[in-house]
Tab-separated table of C-alpha atoms in Angstrom:
chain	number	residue	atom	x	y	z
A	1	UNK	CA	22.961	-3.679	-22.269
A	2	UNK	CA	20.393	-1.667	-21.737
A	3	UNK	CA	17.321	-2.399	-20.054
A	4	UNK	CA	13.919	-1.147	-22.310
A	5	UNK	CA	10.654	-0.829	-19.688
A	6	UNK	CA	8.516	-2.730	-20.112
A	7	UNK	CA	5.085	-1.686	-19.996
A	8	UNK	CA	3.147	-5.153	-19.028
A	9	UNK	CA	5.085	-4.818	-15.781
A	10	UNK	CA	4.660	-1.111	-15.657
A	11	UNK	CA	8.018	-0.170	-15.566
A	12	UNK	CA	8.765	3.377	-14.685
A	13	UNK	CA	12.356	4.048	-13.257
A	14	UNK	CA	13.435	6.524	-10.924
A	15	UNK	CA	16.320	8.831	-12.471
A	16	UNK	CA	15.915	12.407	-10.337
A	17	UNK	CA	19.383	11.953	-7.870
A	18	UNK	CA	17.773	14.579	-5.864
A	19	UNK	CA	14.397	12.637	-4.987
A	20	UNK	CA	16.132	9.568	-4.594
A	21	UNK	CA	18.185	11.081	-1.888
A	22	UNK	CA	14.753	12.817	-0.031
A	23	UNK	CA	13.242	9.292	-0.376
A	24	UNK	CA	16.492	7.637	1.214
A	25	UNK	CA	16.081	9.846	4.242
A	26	UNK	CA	12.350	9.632	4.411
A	27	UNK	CA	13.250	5.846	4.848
A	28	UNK	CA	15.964	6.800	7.068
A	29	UNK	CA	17.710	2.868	6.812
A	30	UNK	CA	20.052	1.979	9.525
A	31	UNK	CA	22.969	-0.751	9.401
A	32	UNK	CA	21.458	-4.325	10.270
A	33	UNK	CA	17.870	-3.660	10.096
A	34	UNK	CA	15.723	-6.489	7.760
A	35	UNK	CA	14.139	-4.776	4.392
A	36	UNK	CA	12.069	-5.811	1.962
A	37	UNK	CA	12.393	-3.544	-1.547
A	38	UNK	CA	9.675	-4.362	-3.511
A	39	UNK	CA	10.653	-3.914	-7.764
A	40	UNK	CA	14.502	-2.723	-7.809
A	41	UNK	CA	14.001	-2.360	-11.236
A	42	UNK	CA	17.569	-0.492	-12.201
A	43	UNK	CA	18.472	-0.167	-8.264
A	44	UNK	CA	18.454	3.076	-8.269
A	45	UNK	CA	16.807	3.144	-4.981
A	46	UNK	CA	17.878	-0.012	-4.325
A	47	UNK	CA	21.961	1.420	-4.257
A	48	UNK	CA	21.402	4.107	-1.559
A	49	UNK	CA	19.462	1.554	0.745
A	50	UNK	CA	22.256	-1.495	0.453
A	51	UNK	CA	25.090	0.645	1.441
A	52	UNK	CA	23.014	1.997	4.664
A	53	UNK	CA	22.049	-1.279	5.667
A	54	UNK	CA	24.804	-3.834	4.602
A	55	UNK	CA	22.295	-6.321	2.756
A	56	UNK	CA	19.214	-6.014	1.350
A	57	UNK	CA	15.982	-8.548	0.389
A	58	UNK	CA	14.663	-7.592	-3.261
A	59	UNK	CA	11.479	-8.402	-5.008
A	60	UNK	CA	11.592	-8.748	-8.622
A	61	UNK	CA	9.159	-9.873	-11.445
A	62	UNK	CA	11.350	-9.430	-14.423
A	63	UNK	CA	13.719	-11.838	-15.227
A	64	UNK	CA	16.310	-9.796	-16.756
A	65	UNK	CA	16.640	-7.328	-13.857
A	66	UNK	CA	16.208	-9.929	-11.455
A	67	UNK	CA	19.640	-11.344	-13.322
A	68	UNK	CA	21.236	-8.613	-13.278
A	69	UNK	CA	20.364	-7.802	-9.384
A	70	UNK	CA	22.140	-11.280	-8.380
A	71	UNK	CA	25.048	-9.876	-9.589
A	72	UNK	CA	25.082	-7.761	-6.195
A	73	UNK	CA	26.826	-9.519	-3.782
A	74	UNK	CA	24.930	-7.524	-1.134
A	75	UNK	CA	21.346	-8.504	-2.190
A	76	UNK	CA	18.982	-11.463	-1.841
A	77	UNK	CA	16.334	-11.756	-4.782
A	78	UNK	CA	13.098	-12.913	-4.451
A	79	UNK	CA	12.388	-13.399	-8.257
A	80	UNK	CA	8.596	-13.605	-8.628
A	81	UNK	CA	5.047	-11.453	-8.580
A	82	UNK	CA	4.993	-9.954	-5.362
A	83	UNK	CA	1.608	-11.035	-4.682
A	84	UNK	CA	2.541	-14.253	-4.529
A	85	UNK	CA	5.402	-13.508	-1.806
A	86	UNK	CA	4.268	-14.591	1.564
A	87	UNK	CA	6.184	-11.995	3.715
A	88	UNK	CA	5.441	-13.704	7.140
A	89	UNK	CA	7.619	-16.652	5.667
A	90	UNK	CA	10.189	-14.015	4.336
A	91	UNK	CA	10.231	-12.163	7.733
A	92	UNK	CA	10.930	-16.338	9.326
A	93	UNK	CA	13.780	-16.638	6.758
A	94	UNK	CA	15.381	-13.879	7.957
A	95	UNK	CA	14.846	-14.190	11.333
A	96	UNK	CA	13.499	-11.089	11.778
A	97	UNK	CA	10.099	-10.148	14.159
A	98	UNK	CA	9.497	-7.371	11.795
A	99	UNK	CA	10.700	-6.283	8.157
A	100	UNK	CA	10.495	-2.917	6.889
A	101	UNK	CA	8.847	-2.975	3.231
A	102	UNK	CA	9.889	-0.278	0.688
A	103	UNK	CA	9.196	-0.159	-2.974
A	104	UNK	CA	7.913	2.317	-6.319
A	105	UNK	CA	5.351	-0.115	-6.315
A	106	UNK	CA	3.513	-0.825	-9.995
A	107	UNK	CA	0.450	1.426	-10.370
A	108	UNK	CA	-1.659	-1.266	-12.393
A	109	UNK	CA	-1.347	-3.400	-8.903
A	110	UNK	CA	-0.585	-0.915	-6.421
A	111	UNK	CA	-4.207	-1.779	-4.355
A	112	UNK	CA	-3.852	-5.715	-4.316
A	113	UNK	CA	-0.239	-5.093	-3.410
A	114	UNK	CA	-1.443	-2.969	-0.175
A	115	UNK	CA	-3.917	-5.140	0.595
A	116	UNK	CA	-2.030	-8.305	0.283
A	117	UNK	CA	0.644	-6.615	2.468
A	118	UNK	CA	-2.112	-6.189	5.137
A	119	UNK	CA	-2.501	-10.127	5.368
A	120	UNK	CA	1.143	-9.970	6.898
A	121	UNK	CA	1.276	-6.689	8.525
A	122	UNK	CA	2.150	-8.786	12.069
A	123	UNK	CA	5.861	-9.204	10.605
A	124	UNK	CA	6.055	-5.131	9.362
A	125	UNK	CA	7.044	-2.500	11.325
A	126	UNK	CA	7.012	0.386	8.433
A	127	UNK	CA	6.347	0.172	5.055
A	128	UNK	CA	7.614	3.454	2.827
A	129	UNK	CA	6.015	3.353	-0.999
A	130	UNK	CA	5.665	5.592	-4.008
A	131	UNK	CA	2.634	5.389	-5.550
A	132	UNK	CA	-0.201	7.780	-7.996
A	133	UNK	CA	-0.382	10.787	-6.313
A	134	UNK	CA	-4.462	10.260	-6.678
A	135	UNK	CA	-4.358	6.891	-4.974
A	136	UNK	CA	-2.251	7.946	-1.810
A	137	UNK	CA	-4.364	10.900	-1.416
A	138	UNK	CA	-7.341	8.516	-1.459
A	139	UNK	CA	-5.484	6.617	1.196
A	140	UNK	CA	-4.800	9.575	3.456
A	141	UNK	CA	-8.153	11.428	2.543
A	142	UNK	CA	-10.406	12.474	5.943
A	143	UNK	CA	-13.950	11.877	6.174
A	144	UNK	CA	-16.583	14.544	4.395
A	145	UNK	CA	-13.935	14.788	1.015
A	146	UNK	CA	-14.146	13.623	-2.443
A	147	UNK	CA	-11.031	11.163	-1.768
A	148	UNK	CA	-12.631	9.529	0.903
A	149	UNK	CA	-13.514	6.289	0.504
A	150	UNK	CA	-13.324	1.829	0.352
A	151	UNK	CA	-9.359	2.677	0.433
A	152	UNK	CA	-9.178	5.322	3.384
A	153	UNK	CA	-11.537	3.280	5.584
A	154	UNK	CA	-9.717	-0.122	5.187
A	155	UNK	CA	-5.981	1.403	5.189
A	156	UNK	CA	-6.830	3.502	7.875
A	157	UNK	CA	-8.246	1.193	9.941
A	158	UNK	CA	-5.098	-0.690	10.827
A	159	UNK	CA	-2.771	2.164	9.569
A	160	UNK	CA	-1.415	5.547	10.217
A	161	UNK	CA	-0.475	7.316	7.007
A	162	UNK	CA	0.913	10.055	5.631
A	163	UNK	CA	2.350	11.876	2.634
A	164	UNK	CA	5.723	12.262	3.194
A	165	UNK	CA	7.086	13.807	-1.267
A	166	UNK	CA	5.912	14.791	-3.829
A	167	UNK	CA	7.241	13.303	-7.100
A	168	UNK	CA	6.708	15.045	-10.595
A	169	UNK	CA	7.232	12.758	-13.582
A	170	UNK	CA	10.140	14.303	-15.065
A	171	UNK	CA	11.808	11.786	-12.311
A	172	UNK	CA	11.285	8.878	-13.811
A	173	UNK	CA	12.447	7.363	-17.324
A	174	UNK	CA	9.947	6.635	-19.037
A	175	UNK	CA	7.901	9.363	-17.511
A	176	UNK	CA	4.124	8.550	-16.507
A	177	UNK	CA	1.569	10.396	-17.046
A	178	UNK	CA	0.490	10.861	-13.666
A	179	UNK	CA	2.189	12.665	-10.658
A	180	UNK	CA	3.343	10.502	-7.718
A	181	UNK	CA	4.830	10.811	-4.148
A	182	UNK	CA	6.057	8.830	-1.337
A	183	UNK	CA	3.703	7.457	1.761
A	184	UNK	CA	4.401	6.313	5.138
A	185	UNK	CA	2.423	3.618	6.816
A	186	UNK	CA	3.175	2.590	10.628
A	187	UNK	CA	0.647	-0.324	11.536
A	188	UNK	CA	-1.404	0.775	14.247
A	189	UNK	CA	0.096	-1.366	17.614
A	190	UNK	CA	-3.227	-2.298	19.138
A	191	UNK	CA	-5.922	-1.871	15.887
A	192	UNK	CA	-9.225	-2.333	16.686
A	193	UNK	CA	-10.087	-6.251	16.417
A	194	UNK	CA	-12.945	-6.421	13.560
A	195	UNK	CA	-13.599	-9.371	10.888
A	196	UNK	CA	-11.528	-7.720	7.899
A	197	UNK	CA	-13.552	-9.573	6.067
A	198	UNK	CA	-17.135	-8.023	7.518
A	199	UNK	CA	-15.951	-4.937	7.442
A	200	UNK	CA	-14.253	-4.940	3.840
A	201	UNK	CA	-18.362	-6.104	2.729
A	202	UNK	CA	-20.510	-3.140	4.610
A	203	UNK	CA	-17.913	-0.704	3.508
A	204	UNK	CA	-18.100	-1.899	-0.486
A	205	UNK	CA	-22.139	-1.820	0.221
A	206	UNK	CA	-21.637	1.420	1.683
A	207	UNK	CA	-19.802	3.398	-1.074
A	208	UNK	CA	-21.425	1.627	-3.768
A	209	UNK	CA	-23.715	4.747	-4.246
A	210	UNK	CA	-21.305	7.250	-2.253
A	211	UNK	CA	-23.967	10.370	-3.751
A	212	UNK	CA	-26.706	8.375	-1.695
A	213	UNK	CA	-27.952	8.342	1.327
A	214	UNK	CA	-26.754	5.487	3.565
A	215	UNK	CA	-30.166	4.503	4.159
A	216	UNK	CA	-30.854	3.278	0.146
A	217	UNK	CA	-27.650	0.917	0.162
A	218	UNK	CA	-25.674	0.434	3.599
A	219	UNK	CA	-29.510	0.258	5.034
A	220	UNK	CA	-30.989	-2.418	3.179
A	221	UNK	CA	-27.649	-4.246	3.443
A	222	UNK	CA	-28.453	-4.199	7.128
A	223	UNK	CA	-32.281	-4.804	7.546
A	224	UNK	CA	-31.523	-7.675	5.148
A	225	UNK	CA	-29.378	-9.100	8.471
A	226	UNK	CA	-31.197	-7.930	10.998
A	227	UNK	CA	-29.677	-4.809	12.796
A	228	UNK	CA	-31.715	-3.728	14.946
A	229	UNK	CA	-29.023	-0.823	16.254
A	230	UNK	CA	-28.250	2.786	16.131
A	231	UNK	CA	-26.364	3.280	13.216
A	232	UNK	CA	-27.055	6.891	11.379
A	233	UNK	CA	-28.248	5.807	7.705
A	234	UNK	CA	-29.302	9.168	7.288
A	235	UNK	CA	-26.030	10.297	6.121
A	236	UNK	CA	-23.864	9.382	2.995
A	237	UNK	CA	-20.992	7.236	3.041
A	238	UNK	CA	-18.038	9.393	3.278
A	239	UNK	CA	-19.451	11.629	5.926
A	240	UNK	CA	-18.662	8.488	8.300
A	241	UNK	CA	-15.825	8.625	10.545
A	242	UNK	CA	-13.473	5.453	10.173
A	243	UNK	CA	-14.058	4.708	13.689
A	244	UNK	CA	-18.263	4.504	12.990
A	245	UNK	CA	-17.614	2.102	10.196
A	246	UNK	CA	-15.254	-0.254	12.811
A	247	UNK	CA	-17.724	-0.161	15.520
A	248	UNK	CA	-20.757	-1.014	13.474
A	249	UNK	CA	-18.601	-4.434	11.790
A	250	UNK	CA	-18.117	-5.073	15.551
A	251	UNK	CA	-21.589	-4.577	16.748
A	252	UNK	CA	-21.896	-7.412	13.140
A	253	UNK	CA	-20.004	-9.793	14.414
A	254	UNK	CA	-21.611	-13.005	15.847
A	255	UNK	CA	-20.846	-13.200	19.113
């Protein structure tokens, strides 16, 4: 029978044999490694990845697909929202010290799904998504451009990133109505040790009013705790290096 997407889960399924195949070797999956797929949805990705690597863990919300992808001898399905997966635990059950994570992740959710990835990035070693085109050039985006911003700093921070394809969406059936492409996120080995948490809170302050100047938000925010340091206010928020941002939630933290 045939599967109808289904837009609450923002189902949009890759068709284009020719992008599947560039996104197989972006992956580049070897026999015996541990990966994570994150919404099979008709396995069209999913296919090309099993028979590199012999068996494959699968994420998957719907409960028709995630019948139909028990079928596969080759496959072990996680059926449930992935932001309710804890990966360190999935990484323990397959005795792996890191997982790979790969996945045309759901564009309604594609943010909390990053950042509830980051939680467990410890047990990752690569994680290869397609996403909006807009949001993973806001990911990638360098300081002093319209993209940059919240997204770039965080990511970055314990990331590197890149843009590996571009997808048009003639590849997908149903197309969207938005472009999309393919990133590639290595977690930084040694990233520099900040309270997410801290950091996460002066950045939000800081881009709350990105066509201000620092010193009428990100300013206040910090003569309302005290600072007493050398952080420039005296330039807007995306002009800020990554780095900058880092340092001053260090400089933050109580001792």
């Amino acid at each position: 029978m045939k599967h109808i997407p289904r837009k609450r889960f923002g189902q949009h399924f890759l068709s284009d044999p020719g992008i599947i195949d560039a996104i197989v070797r972006a992956i580049a999956p070897r026999p015996g490694q541990h990966m994570v797929e994150i919404g099979p949805g008709l396995a069209a990705l999913t296919q090309p990845l099993v028979e590199r690597l012999g068996r494959l863990t699968v994420i998957e919300l719907d409960r028709d697909l995630a019948a139909r992808l028990r079928q596969h001898g080759q496959l072990d399905v996680i059926e449930s929202d992935v932001l309710k997966v804890d990966f360190t635990q999935v990484a323990q059950a397959l005795a792996a010290p890191k997982i790979r994570v790969v996945g045309n992740l759901p564009y309604n959710i594609s943010t909390p799904i990053l950042f509830h990835l980051m939680a467990h990035v410890q047990v990752i070693e690569d994680q290869h998504f397609m996403l909006q085109k807009e949001v993973i050039d806001r990911m990638v985006a360098a300081p002093a451009t319209a993209a940059y911003g919240r997204l770039s700093v965080m990511l970055q921070w314990r990331y590197a990133m890149e843009d590996v394809l571009f997808v048009p969406p003639a590849s997908f059936d149903p197309p969207p109505r938005v472009d999309s492409a393919v990133v590639r996120m290595l977690p930084h080995a040694r990233p520099a040790a900040v309270d997410e948490a801290l950091l996460s809170e002066l950045v939000q302050v800081a881009f709350s009013q990105r066509r201000k100047l620092l010193r009428h938000t990100l300013g206040r925010w910090l003569e309302g705790r005290g600072y007493a340091g050398g952080f420039d206010t005296q330039r807007r928020a995306e002009e800020v290096p990554v780095a900058h941002y880092v340092a001053l939630a260090q400089e933050l933290a109580p001792a």
